[in-house]
Short mmCIF file of N, CA and C in Angstrom, two decimals:
data_model
loop_
_atom_site.label_atom_id
_atom_site.label_comp_id
_atom_site.label_asym_id
_atom_site.label_seq_id
_atom_site.Cartn_x
_atom_site.Cartn_y
_atom_site.Cartn_z
N MET K 1 0.84 -1.19 0.00
CA MET K 1 0.00 0.00 0.00
C MET K 1 0.87 1.23 0.00
N ASP K 2 0.36 2.30 -0.53
CA ASP K 2 1.05 3.57 -0.45
C ASP K 2 0.05 4.70 -0.53
N GLY K 3 0.54 5.91 -0.26
CA GLY K 3 -0.32 7.08 -0.34
C GLY K 3 -1.52 6.97 0.56
N ASP K 4 -2.71 7.26 0.00
CA ASP K 4 -3.93 7.25 0.78
C ASP K 4 -4.48 5.85 1.00
N GLU K 5 -3.89 4.82 0.40
CA GLU K 5 -4.37 3.47 0.59
C GLU K 5 -3.82 2.90 1.89
N THR K 6 -3.95 3.65 2.95
CA THR K 6 -3.54 3.22 4.29
C THR K 6 -4.63 3.67 5.25
N ILE K 7 -4.65 3.04 6.43
CA ILE K 7 -5.62 3.48 7.44
C ILE K 7 -5.28 4.90 7.89
N THR K 8 -3.99 5.22 8.00
CA THR K 8 -3.59 6.56 8.40
C THR K 8 -4.11 7.59 7.40
N GLY K 9 -4.01 7.29 6.11
CA GLY K 9 -4.51 8.19 5.08
C GLY K 9 -6.01 8.37 5.18
N LEU K 10 -6.73 7.29 5.49
CA LEU K 10 -8.18 7.38 5.64
C LEU K 10 -8.56 8.26 6.83
N MET K 11 -7.81 8.11 7.94
CA MET K 11 -8.06 8.94 9.11
C MET K 11 -7.85 10.42 8.78
N GLY K 12 -6.83 10.69 7.98
CA GLY K 12 -6.57 12.07 7.56
C GLY K 12 -7.71 12.65 6.76
N ARG K 13 -8.30 11.85 5.87
CA ARG K 13 -9.43 12.32 5.08
C ARG K 13 -10.63 12.64 5.97
N ILE K 14 -10.88 11.79 6.94
CA ILE K 14 -12.01 11.99 7.85
C ILE K 14 -11.81 13.24 8.69
N GLN K 15 -10.59 13.43 9.20
CA GLN K 15 -10.30 14.62 9.99
C GLN K 15 -10.53 15.89 9.16
N ALA K 16 -10.11 15.87 7.91
CA ALA K 16 -10.28 17.04 7.04
C ALA K 16 -11.75 17.39 6.88
N VAL K 17 -12.60 16.36 6.74
CA VAL K 17 -14.04 16.59 6.60
C VAL K 17 -14.63 17.12 7.90
N ALA K 18 -14.24 16.51 9.02
CA ALA K 18 -14.79 16.90 10.32
C ALA K 18 -14.41 18.31 10.73
N GLU K 19 -13.33 18.82 10.19
CA GLU K 19 -12.88 20.18 10.54
C GLU K 19 -13.67 21.26 9.82
N GLN K 20 -14.60 20.88 8.96
CA GLN K 20 -15.32 21.86 8.15
C GLN K 20 -16.59 22.40 8.80
N GLY K 21 -17.00 21.83 9.92
CA GLY K 21 -18.21 22.31 10.57
C GLY K 21 -18.44 21.63 11.91
N GLU K 22 -19.51 22.05 12.61
CA GLU K 22 -19.81 21.50 13.93
C GLU K 22 -20.41 20.11 13.84
N ARG K 23 -21.08 19.79 12.75
CA ARG K 23 -21.69 18.47 12.53
C ARG K 23 -21.17 17.91 11.22
N THR K 24 -21.00 16.59 11.16
CA THR K 24 -20.50 15.94 9.95
C THR K 24 -21.50 14.88 9.50
N ARG K 25 -21.89 14.95 8.23
CA ARG K 25 -22.82 13.96 7.67
C ARG K 25 -22.05 12.75 7.14
N LEU K 26 -22.72 11.60 7.17
CA LEU K 26 -22.12 10.40 6.59
C LEU K 26 -21.83 10.62 5.11
N ARG K 27 -22.70 11.37 4.42
CA ARG K 27 -22.50 11.66 3.01
C ARG K 27 -21.15 12.35 2.77
N ASP K 28 -20.79 13.28 3.67
CA ASP K 28 -19.54 14.01 3.52
C ASP K 28 -18.33 13.10 3.69
N VAL K 29 -18.43 12.16 4.64
CA VAL K 29 -17.34 11.21 4.86
C VAL K 29 -17.16 10.32 3.64
N ILE K 30 -18.27 9.81 3.10
CA ILE K 30 -18.21 8.92 1.94
C ILE K 30 -17.66 9.65 0.72
N ASP K 31 -18.10 10.91 0.53
CA ASP K 31 -17.58 11.69 -0.59
C ASP K 31 -16.07 11.88 -0.47
N ALA K 32 -15.58 12.10 0.75
CA ALA K 32 -14.15 12.29 0.96
C ALA K 32 -13.36 11.02 0.67
N LEU K 33 -13.96 9.87 0.93
CA LEU K 33 -13.27 8.60 0.71
C LEU K 33 -13.27 8.20 -0.77
N GLY K 34 -14.18 8.77 -1.55
CA GLY K 34 -14.27 8.38 -2.96
C GLY K 34 -15.44 7.43 -3.15
N ARG K 35 -16.27 7.73 -4.11
CA ARG K 35 -17.51 6.97 -4.29
C ARG K 35 -17.28 5.52 -4.71
N ASP K 36 -16.12 5.23 -5.28
CA ASP K 36 -15.88 3.85 -5.72
C ASP K 36 -15.00 3.07 -4.74
N SER K 37 -14.74 3.65 -3.58
CA SER K 37 -13.84 3.02 -2.61
C SER K 37 -14.63 2.17 -1.62
N PHE K 38 -15.02 0.99 -2.05
CA PHE K 38 -15.86 0.14 -1.21
C PHE K 38 -15.16 -0.25 0.09
N ILE K 39 -13.91 -0.68 0.01
CA ILE K 39 -13.23 -1.17 1.20
C ILE K 39 -13.03 -0.07 2.24
N PRO K 40 -12.55 1.13 1.86
CA PRO K 40 -12.48 2.20 2.87
C PRO K 40 -13.82 2.51 3.50
N GLN K 41 -14.90 2.44 2.70
CA GLN K 41 -16.22 2.73 3.23
C GLN K 41 -16.73 1.60 4.12
N LEU K 42 -16.10 0.44 4.05
CA LEU K 42 -16.38 -0.65 4.97
C LEU K 42 -15.57 -0.48 6.25
N MET K 43 -14.33 0.00 6.10
CA MET K 43 -13.43 0.13 7.24
C MET K 43 -13.83 1.24 8.20
N ILE K 44 -14.29 2.36 7.66
CA ILE K 44 -14.55 3.52 8.51
C ILE K 44 -15.62 3.25 9.57
N PRO K 45 -16.80 2.68 9.23
CA PRO K 45 -17.75 2.37 10.30
C PRO K 45 -17.23 1.30 11.25
N ALA K 46 -16.40 0.37 10.74
CA ALA K 46 -15.82 -0.64 11.62
C ALA K 46 -14.87 0.02 12.62
N LEU K 47 -14.05 0.94 12.15
CA LEU K 47 -13.16 1.69 13.03
C LEU K 47 -13.96 2.48 14.06
N ALA K 48 -15.05 3.08 13.61
CA ALA K 48 -15.87 3.89 14.51
C ALA K 48 -16.48 3.04 15.62
N VAL K 49 -16.90 1.82 15.30
CA VAL K 49 -17.49 0.93 16.31
C VAL K 49 -16.45 0.50 17.33
N VAL K 50 -15.21 0.34 16.89
CA VAL K 50 -14.13 -0.05 17.81
C VAL K 50 -13.71 1.13 18.69
N SER K 51 -13.91 2.35 18.20
CA SER K 51 -13.48 3.56 18.91
C SER K 51 -14.48 3.93 20.02
N PRO K 52 -14.16 4.99 20.81
CA PRO K 52 -15.09 5.45 21.85
C PRO K 52 -16.45 5.89 21.34
N LEU K 53 -16.56 6.14 20.03
CA LEU K 53 -17.85 6.54 19.46
C LEU K 53 -18.92 5.46 19.66
N SER K 54 -18.49 4.23 19.90
CA SER K 54 -19.46 3.14 20.06
C SER K 54 -20.35 3.34 21.27
N GLY K 55 -19.95 4.23 22.18
CA GLY K 55 -20.77 4.51 23.36
C GLY K 55 -21.94 5.44 23.07
N VAL K 56 -21.96 6.06 21.89
CA VAL K 56 -23.07 6.95 21.53
C VAL K 56 -24.30 6.09 21.21
N PRO K 57 -25.45 6.36 21.86
CA PRO K 57 -26.65 5.54 21.62
C PRO K 57 -27.01 5.44 20.14
N LEU K 58 -27.29 4.23 19.71
CA LEU K 58 -27.71 3.88 18.34
C LEU K 58 -26.59 4.04 17.31
N PHE K 59 -25.40 4.50 17.72
CA PHE K 59 -24.32 4.68 16.76
C PHE K 59 -23.84 3.34 16.20
N SER K 60 -23.77 2.32 17.08
CA SER K 60 -23.35 0.99 16.62
C SER K 60 -24.34 0.43 15.60
N SER K 61 -25.63 0.70 15.82
CA SER K 61 -26.65 0.24 14.86
C SER K 61 -26.46 0.91 13.51
N LEU K 62 -26.21 2.21 13.53
CA LEU K 62 -25.98 2.97 12.30
C LEU K 62 -24.78 2.41 11.54
N CYS K 63 -23.70 2.15 12.28
CA CYS K 63 -22.50 1.59 11.64
C CYS K 63 -22.76 0.18 11.11
N GLY K 64 -23.51 -0.60 11.87
CA GLY K 64 -23.83 -1.96 11.43
C GLY K 64 -24.62 -1.98 10.14
N ILE K 65 -25.61 -1.09 10.04
CA ILE K 65 -26.42 -0.99 8.82
C ILE K 65 -25.53 -0.60 7.64
N THR K 66 -24.63 0.36 7.87
CA THR K 66 -23.72 0.80 6.81
C THR K 66 -22.82 -0.35 6.36
N ILE K 67 -22.24 -1.08 7.33
CA ILE K 67 -21.37 -2.21 7.01
C ILE K 67 -22.13 -3.26 6.21
N ALA K 68 -23.37 -3.55 6.61
CA ALA K 68 -24.17 -4.56 5.91
C ALA K 68 -24.45 -4.13 4.47
N LEU K 69 -24.84 -2.86 4.27
CA LEU K 69 -25.16 -2.38 2.93
C LEU K 69 -23.93 -2.39 2.02
N VAL K 70 -22.78 -1.95 2.56
CA VAL K 70 -21.56 -1.94 1.74
C VAL K 70 -21.12 -3.36 1.41
N SER K 71 -21.16 -4.26 2.40
CA SER K 71 -20.75 -5.66 2.19
C SER K 71 -21.62 -6.34 1.15
N ALA K 72 -22.92 -6.11 1.23
CA ALA K 72 -23.85 -6.72 0.28
C ALA K 72 -23.54 -6.27 -1.15
N GLN K 73 -23.19 -5.00 -1.31
CA GLN K 73 -22.88 -4.50 -2.65
C GLN K 73 -21.53 -5.01 -3.14
N MET K 74 -20.60 -5.25 -2.22
CA MET K 74 -19.33 -5.86 -2.61
C MET K 74 -19.56 -7.28 -3.10
N LEU K 75 -20.42 -8.02 -2.39
CA LEU K 75 -20.74 -9.39 -2.80
C LEU K 75 -21.44 -9.41 -4.16
N ALA K 76 -22.26 -8.40 -4.40
CA ALA K 76 -22.97 -8.29 -5.68
C ALA K 76 -22.07 -7.75 -6.79
N GLN K 77 -20.83 -7.37 -6.43
CA GLN K 77 -19.83 -6.86 -7.38
C GLN K 77 -20.33 -5.61 -8.12
N ARG K 78 -21.01 -4.74 -7.37
CA ARG K 78 -21.43 -3.46 -7.94
C ARG K 78 -20.21 -2.59 -8.23
N GLN K 79 -20.32 -1.74 -9.24
CA GLN K 79 -19.23 -0.84 -9.60
C GLN K 79 -19.26 0.46 -8.79
N ARG K 80 -20.44 0.86 -8.36
CA ARG K 80 -20.57 2.09 -7.57
C ARG K 80 -21.42 1.80 -6.35
N ILE K 81 -21.09 2.47 -5.25
CA ILE K 81 -21.80 2.21 -4.00
C ILE K 81 -23.11 3.00 -3.95
N TRP K 82 -24.11 2.42 -3.30
CA TRP K 82 -25.39 3.08 -3.07
C TRP K 82 -25.74 2.95 -1.60
N LEU K 83 -26.18 4.05 -0.99
CA LEU K 83 -26.70 4.05 0.37
C LEU K 83 -27.97 4.88 0.39
N PRO K 84 -28.96 4.52 1.22
CA PRO K 84 -30.21 5.29 1.26
C PRO K 84 -29.97 6.72 1.74
N ARG K 85 -30.81 7.64 1.25
CA ARG K 85 -30.63 9.06 1.58
C ARG K 85 -30.70 9.31 3.07
N TRP K 86 -31.65 8.63 3.78
CA TRP K 86 -31.80 8.87 5.22
C TRP K 86 -30.52 8.52 5.97
N LEU K 87 -29.79 7.51 5.48
CA LEU K 87 -28.54 7.12 6.13
C LEU K 87 -27.43 8.12 5.80
N LEU K 88 -27.39 8.56 4.55
CA LEU K 88 -26.37 9.53 4.14
C LEU K 88 -26.50 10.86 4.88
N GLU K 89 -27.73 11.22 5.27
CA GLU K 89 -27.95 12.51 5.93
C GLU K 89 -27.76 12.44 7.45
N LYS K 90 -27.48 11.27 8.01
CA LYS K 90 -27.23 11.15 9.45
C LYS K 90 -25.99 11.95 9.82
N GLU K 91 -26.05 12.63 10.97
CA GLU K 91 -24.96 13.49 11.40
C GLU K 91 -24.39 13.04 12.74
N ILE K 92 -23.13 13.42 12.97
CA ILE K 92 -22.49 13.21 14.26
C ILE K 92 -21.72 14.47 14.60
N ASP K 93 -21.58 14.73 15.89
CA ASP K 93 -20.82 15.89 16.33
C ASP K 93 -19.38 15.79 15.82
N SER K 94 -18.91 16.82 15.16
CA SER K 94 -17.58 16.81 14.53
C SER K 94 -16.47 16.67 15.56
N GLU K 95 -16.66 17.25 16.76
CA GLU K 95 -15.63 17.13 17.80
C GLU K 95 -15.43 15.67 18.22
N ARG K 96 -16.53 14.95 18.34
CA ARG K 96 -16.45 13.52 18.67
C ARG K 96 -15.71 12.75 17.57
N LEU K 97 -16.02 13.09 16.33
CA LEU K 97 -15.41 12.41 15.19
C LEU K 97 -13.91 12.71 15.14
N LEU K 98 -13.54 13.97 15.36
CA LEU K 98 -12.12 14.34 15.37
C LEU K 98 -11.37 13.64 16.50
N SER K 99 -12.01 13.57 17.67
CA SER K 99 -11.39 12.91 18.81
C SER K 99 -11.16 11.43 18.54
N ALA K 100 -12.17 10.77 17.96
CA ALA K 100 -12.05 9.34 17.66
C ALA K 100 -10.97 9.10 16.61
N ALA K 101 -10.91 9.95 15.58
CA ALA K 101 -9.91 9.81 14.53
C ALA K 101 -8.51 10.01 15.09
N ALA K 102 -8.36 10.98 15.99
CA ALA K 102 -7.05 11.24 16.59
C ALA K 102 -6.58 10.06 17.43
N ARG K 103 -7.50 9.44 18.17
CA ARG K 103 -7.15 8.29 19.00
C ARG K 103 -6.75 7.08 18.16
N MET K 104 -7.31 6.99 16.97
CA MET K 104 -7.05 5.82 16.12
C MET K 104 -5.78 5.97 15.28
N LYS K 105 -5.18 7.17 15.27
CA LYS K 105 -4.04 7.38 14.38
C LYS K 105 -2.83 6.52 14.75
N ARG K 106 -2.55 6.40 16.04
CA ARG K 106 -1.39 5.60 16.44
C ARG K 106 -1.56 4.12 16.09
N PRO K 107 -2.68 3.47 16.49
CA PRO K 107 -2.85 2.07 16.06
C PRO K 107 -2.94 1.92 14.55
N ALA K 108 -3.49 2.94 13.86
CA ALA K 108 -3.57 2.88 12.40
C ALA K 108 -2.17 2.88 11.79
N GLY K 109 -1.30 3.73 12.31
CA GLY K 109 0.08 3.77 11.81
C GLY K 109 0.81 2.46 12.05
N TRP K 110 0.53 1.85 13.22
CA TRP K 110 1.17 0.56 13.53
C TRP K 110 0.70 -0.51 12.55
N LEU K 111 -0.60 -0.55 12.26
CA LEU K 111 -1.13 -1.52 11.31
C LEU K 111 -0.53 -1.32 9.92
N ASP K 112 -0.40 -0.06 9.51
CA ASP K 112 0.18 0.23 8.21
C ASP K 112 1.62 -0.26 8.10
N ARG K 113 2.38 -0.15 9.21
CA ARG K 113 3.79 -0.54 9.18
C ARG K 113 3.99 -2.04 9.11
N ILE K 114 3.06 -2.82 9.66
CA ILE K 114 3.28 -4.26 9.72
C ILE K 114 2.66 -5.03 8.55
N THR K 115 2.11 -4.30 7.59
CA THR K 115 1.47 -4.94 6.43
C THR K 115 2.50 -5.61 5.54
N ARG K 116 2.20 -6.83 5.09
CA ARG K 116 3.06 -7.57 4.17
C ARG K 116 2.17 -8.32 3.18
N ASN K 117 2.76 -8.81 2.10
CA ASN K 117 2.05 -9.69 1.17
C ASN K 117 2.14 -11.12 1.68
N ARG K 118 1.13 -11.53 2.45
CA ARG K 118 1.14 -12.85 3.08
C ARG K 118 -0.19 -13.56 2.82
N LEU K 119 -0.10 -14.90 2.73
CA LEU K 119 -1.31 -15.74 2.63
C LEU K 119 -2.29 -15.17 1.60
N ARG K 120 -1.79 -14.90 0.41
CA ARG K 120 -2.58 -14.22 -0.62
C ARG K 120 -3.85 -14.99 -1.00
N VAL K 121 -3.82 -16.31 -0.81
CA VAL K 121 -5.00 -17.11 -1.15
C VAL K 121 -6.23 -16.67 -0.36
N LEU K 122 -6.00 -16.04 0.82
CA LEU K 122 -7.11 -15.62 1.68
C LEU K 122 -7.72 -14.29 1.27
N VAL K 123 -7.13 -13.61 0.30
CA VAL K 123 -7.68 -12.32 -0.14
C VAL K 123 -8.14 -12.35 -1.59
N TRP K 124 -8.30 -13.56 -2.15
CA TRP K 124 -8.83 -13.72 -3.49
C TRP K 124 -10.00 -14.70 -3.44
N PRO K 125 -10.94 -14.60 -4.40
CA PRO K 125 -12.06 -15.56 -4.42
C PRO K 125 -11.53 -16.99 -4.49
N PRO K 126 -12.24 -17.94 -3.87
CA PRO K 126 -13.55 -17.78 -3.21
C PRO K 126 -13.46 -17.36 -1.74
N VAL K 127 -12.26 -17.39 -1.13
CA VAL K 127 -12.15 -17.02 0.28
C VAL K 127 -12.56 -15.56 0.48
N LEU K 128 -12.25 -14.70 -0.47
CA LEU K 128 -12.63 -13.30 -0.38
C LEU K 128 -14.13 -13.15 -0.21
N TRP K 129 -14.90 -13.96 -0.92
CA TRP K 129 -16.36 -13.89 -0.81
C TRP K 129 -16.82 -14.31 0.58
N ILE K 130 -16.13 -15.27 1.18
CA ILE K 130 -16.46 -15.69 2.54
C ILE K 130 -16.22 -14.53 3.50
N ALA K 131 -15.10 -13.83 3.33
CA ALA K 131 -14.78 -12.68 4.19
C ALA K 131 -15.84 -11.59 4.04
N GLN K 132 -16.26 -11.32 2.82
CA GLN K 132 -17.28 -10.30 2.59
C GLN K 132 -18.62 -10.71 3.20
N ALA K 133 -18.94 -11.99 3.12
CA ALA K 133 -20.19 -12.49 3.71
C ALA K 133 -20.15 -12.38 5.23
N LEU K 134 -18.98 -12.61 5.83
CA LEU K 134 -18.83 -12.46 7.28
C LEU K 134 -19.01 -11.00 7.69
N CYS K 135 -18.47 -10.08 6.88
CA CYS K 135 -18.67 -8.66 7.15
C CYS K 135 -20.16 -8.31 7.11
N LEU K 136 -20.86 -8.86 6.13
CA LEU K 136 -22.31 -8.64 6.02
C LEU K 136 -23.02 -9.15 7.27
N ALA K 137 -22.67 -10.36 7.71
CA ALA K 137 -23.31 -10.95 8.90
C ALA K 137 -23.02 -10.12 10.15
N CYS K 138 -21.79 -9.67 10.30
CA CYS K 138 -21.43 -8.84 11.46
C CYS K 138 -22.23 -7.54 11.47
N GLY K 139 -22.35 -6.91 10.30
CA GLY K 139 -23.12 -5.67 10.21
C GLY K 139 -24.59 -5.88 10.56
N LEU K 140 -25.15 -6.98 10.09
CA LEU K 140 -26.56 -7.26 10.37
C LEU K 140 -26.80 -7.55 11.85
N MET K 141 -25.80 -8.11 12.54
CA MET K 141 -25.96 -8.45 13.95
C MET K 141 -25.84 -7.24 14.88
N MET K 142 -25.12 -6.21 14.45
CA MET K 142 -24.83 -5.08 15.35
C MET K 142 -26.08 -4.40 15.91
N PRO K 143 -27.11 -4.11 15.11
CA PRO K 143 -28.29 -3.46 15.69
C PRO K 143 -28.97 -4.31 16.77
N PHE K 144 -28.90 -5.62 16.64
CA PHE K 144 -29.55 -6.50 17.61
C PHE K 144 -28.74 -6.67 18.89
N LEU K 145 -27.44 -6.32 18.82
CA LEU K 145 -26.56 -6.49 19.98
C LEU K 145 -26.17 -5.15 20.59
N GLU K 146 -26.93 -4.11 20.26
CA GLU K 146 -26.62 -2.75 20.71
C GLU K 146 -26.46 -2.66 22.23
N LEU K 147 -27.30 -3.37 22.97
CA LEU K 147 -27.31 -3.27 24.43
C LEU K 147 -26.42 -4.29 25.12
N VAL K 148 -25.78 -5.18 24.36
CA VAL K 148 -24.88 -6.18 24.96
C VAL K 148 -23.47 -5.61 24.94
N PRO K 149 -22.88 -5.36 26.12
CA PRO K 149 -21.57 -4.69 26.19
C PRO K 149 -20.50 -5.39 25.36
N PHE K 150 -19.71 -4.60 24.65
CA PHE K 150 -18.52 -5.02 23.91
C PHE K 150 -18.79 -5.82 22.64
N THR K 151 -19.99 -6.37 22.46
CA THR K 151 -20.20 -7.24 21.30
C THR K 151 -20.06 -6.47 19.98
N SER K 152 -20.61 -5.26 19.91
CA SER K 152 -20.49 -4.48 18.68
C SER K 152 -19.04 -4.15 18.38
N SER K 153 -18.26 -3.86 19.43
CA SER K 153 -16.84 -3.56 19.23
C SER K 153 -16.08 -4.78 18.73
N ILE K 154 -16.44 -5.96 19.24
CA ILE K 154 -15.79 -7.20 18.78
C ILE K 154 -16.13 -7.44 17.31
N LEU K 155 -17.40 -7.29 16.97
CA LEU K 155 -17.80 -7.47 15.57
C LEU K 155 -17.14 -6.41 14.68
N GLY K 156 -17.03 -5.19 15.19
CA GLY K 156 -16.34 -4.14 14.44
C GLY K 156 -14.88 -4.49 14.20
N ALA K 157 -14.24 -5.10 15.22
CA ALA K 157 -12.85 -5.52 15.07
C ALA K 157 -12.70 -6.60 14.00
N VAL K 158 -13.68 -7.51 13.95
CA VAL K 158 -13.66 -8.56 12.92
C VAL K 158 -13.75 -7.93 11.53
N VAL K 159 -14.71 -7.01 11.36
CA VAL K 159 -14.88 -6.34 10.05
C VAL K 159 -13.62 -5.56 9.71
N LEU K 160 -13.03 -4.90 10.70
CA LEU K 160 -11.81 -4.12 10.46
C LEU K 160 -10.67 -5.02 9.99
N LEU K 161 -10.48 -6.16 10.66
CA LEU K 161 -9.42 -7.08 10.27
C LEU K 161 -9.64 -7.62 8.85
N LEU K 162 -10.86 -8.03 8.57
CA LEU K 162 -11.16 -8.59 7.25
C LEU K 162 -11.01 -7.54 6.15
N SER K 163 -11.52 -6.33 6.40
CA SER K 163 -11.44 -5.29 5.38
C SER K 163 -10.00 -4.80 5.20
N PHE K 164 -9.23 -4.76 6.29
CA PHE K 164 -7.83 -4.36 6.15
C PHE K 164 -7.06 -5.41 5.36
N GLY K 165 -7.39 -6.68 5.56
CA GLY K 165 -6.78 -7.74 4.76
C GLY K 165 -7.09 -7.56 3.28
N MET K 166 -8.33 -7.17 2.96
CA MET K 166 -8.71 -6.92 1.56
C MET K 166 -7.95 -5.72 1.00
N LEU K 167 -7.86 -4.65 1.79
CA LEU K 167 -7.21 -3.43 1.33
C LEU K 167 -5.72 -3.65 1.11
N ALA K 168 -5.06 -4.30 2.08
CA ALA K 168 -3.61 -4.48 2.03
C ALA K 168 -3.19 -5.73 1.27
N ARG K 169 -4.15 -6.55 0.87
CA ARG K 169 -3.86 -7.85 0.25
C ARG K 169 -2.97 -8.68 1.16
N ASP K 170 -3.25 -8.59 2.47
CA ASP K 170 -2.49 -9.32 3.48
C ASP K 170 -3.42 -10.34 4.13
N GLY K 171 -3.26 -11.60 3.74
CA GLY K 171 -4.15 -12.64 4.22
C GLY K 171 -4.03 -12.93 5.70
N LEU K 172 -2.94 -12.47 6.35
CA LEU K 172 -2.81 -12.69 7.78
C LEU K 172 -3.93 -11.99 8.54
N PHE K 173 -4.32 -10.81 8.10
CA PHE K 173 -5.40 -10.08 8.76
C PHE K 173 -6.73 -10.79 8.53
N THR K 174 -6.91 -11.35 7.35
CA THR K 174 -8.12 -12.14 7.07
C THR K 174 -8.18 -13.34 8.01
N LEU K 175 -7.05 -14.02 8.16
CA LEU K 175 -6.99 -15.18 9.06
C LEU K 175 -7.32 -14.77 10.49
N LEU K 176 -6.77 -13.64 10.95
CA LEU K 176 -7.05 -13.16 12.30
C LEU K 176 -8.53 -12.85 12.47
N GLY K 177 -9.15 -12.28 11.43
CA GLY K 177 -10.59 -12.02 11.49
C GLY K 177 -11.39 -13.30 11.63
N PHE K 178 -10.99 -14.34 10.89
CA PHE K 178 -11.65 -15.64 11.00
C PHE K 178 -11.50 -16.21 12.41
N VAL K 179 -10.29 -16.05 12.99
CA VAL K 179 -10.02 -16.58 14.33
C VAL K 179 -10.89 -15.87 15.37
N VAL K 180 -10.98 -14.54 15.26
CA VAL K 180 -11.77 -13.78 16.24
C VAL K 180 -13.25 -14.15 16.15
N ILE K 181 -13.81 -14.22 14.94
CA ILE K 181 -15.22 -14.56 14.81
C ILE K 181 -15.47 -16.00 15.23
N GLY K 182 -14.49 -16.88 14.98
CA GLY K 182 -14.61 -18.26 15.44
C GLY K 182 -14.60 -18.35 16.95
N GLY K 183 -13.70 -17.58 17.59
CA GLY K 183 -13.65 -17.55 19.05
C GLY K 183 -14.93 -17.00 19.65
N LEU K 184 -15.49 -15.96 19.02
CA LEU K 184 -16.74 -15.39 19.49
C LEU K 184 -17.87 -16.41 19.37
N GLY K 185 -17.88 -17.13 18.24
CA GLY K 185 -18.91 -18.16 18.05
C GLY K 185 -18.82 -19.25 19.09
N ILE K 186 -17.59 -19.70 19.41
CA ILE K 186 -17.40 -20.73 20.43
C ILE K 186 -17.85 -20.22 21.79
N GLY K 187 -17.49 -18.95 22.10
CA GLY K 187 -17.88 -18.36 23.38
C GLY K 187 -19.39 -18.29 23.54
N VAL K 188 -20.08 -17.85 22.48
CA VAL K 188 -21.55 -17.76 22.53
C VAL K 188 -22.16 -19.14 22.69
N THR K 189 -21.61 -20.14 21.96
CA THR K 189 -22.12 -21.50 22.05
C THR K 189 -21.96 -22.06 23.46
N MET K 190 -20.79 -21.81 24.07
CA MET K 190 -20.56 -22.29 25.43
C MET K 190 -21.50 -21.61 26.41
N PHE K 191 -21.75 -20.32 26.21
CA PHE K 191 -22.66 -19.59 27.10
C PHE K 191 -24.07 -20.16 27.00
N VAL K 192 -24.53 -20.39 25.77
CA VAL K 192 -25.87 -20.92 25.55
C VAL K 192 -26.02 -22.32 26.11
N ASN K 193 -24.94 -23.14 25.98
CA ASN K 193 -24.99 -24.52 26.43
C ASN K 193 -24.53 -24.72 27.87
N GLY K 194 -24.36 -23.61 28.60
CA GLY K 194 -23.99 -23.72 30.00
C GLY K 194 -22.56 -24.11 30.24
N GLY K 195 -21.64 -23.68 29.35
CA GLY K 195 -20.22 -23.91 29.59
C GLY K 195 -19.63 -25.06 28.79
N THR K 196 -20.41 -25.72 27.96
CA THR K 196 -19.88 -26.81 27.14
C THR K 196 -20.16 -26.52 25.67
N VAL K 197 -19.19 -26.87 24.81
CA VAL K 197 -19.36 -26.65 23.38
C VAL K 197 -20.31 -27.66 22.79
#
């Protein structure tokens, strides 16, 4: 990766948009990322769910819906992204957005530095389609898990790992995403079954 094809570059674009007013619309963020940039538009709500913004009521649901819509269009292999107008017009306080972006810059820089061309088979079809389907499932689950502590952040971390693997063509991140979602699935199964898988 180089230039703006990094998480650090994406954070910079978001900060530039948030500095333009007291409130920031989702439409403005998407326009800044580029209308054909599906993966960045998948990563940004995932990053937001992992950040302190996840504590804002209904924010995780909003991000989950966005993740689901973007993932579905990636699976459908659309050339241009579409989001409903009501979602594009949703606003968030710009100070909160700037604060979250600033907090994410250090881990974003670390992720950018450790990227390598590894396990390439995990970032090409058919495994790529599995990763996109998992992102879709995580997004769909977020609104239903809004009141369960940490679950949206865990799902956001899974989407972030999978999408970063797609962006960087680094299958190690895809593998880590599979491991995290697998661990979450085992944990939920054990909880439901009273401690046994």
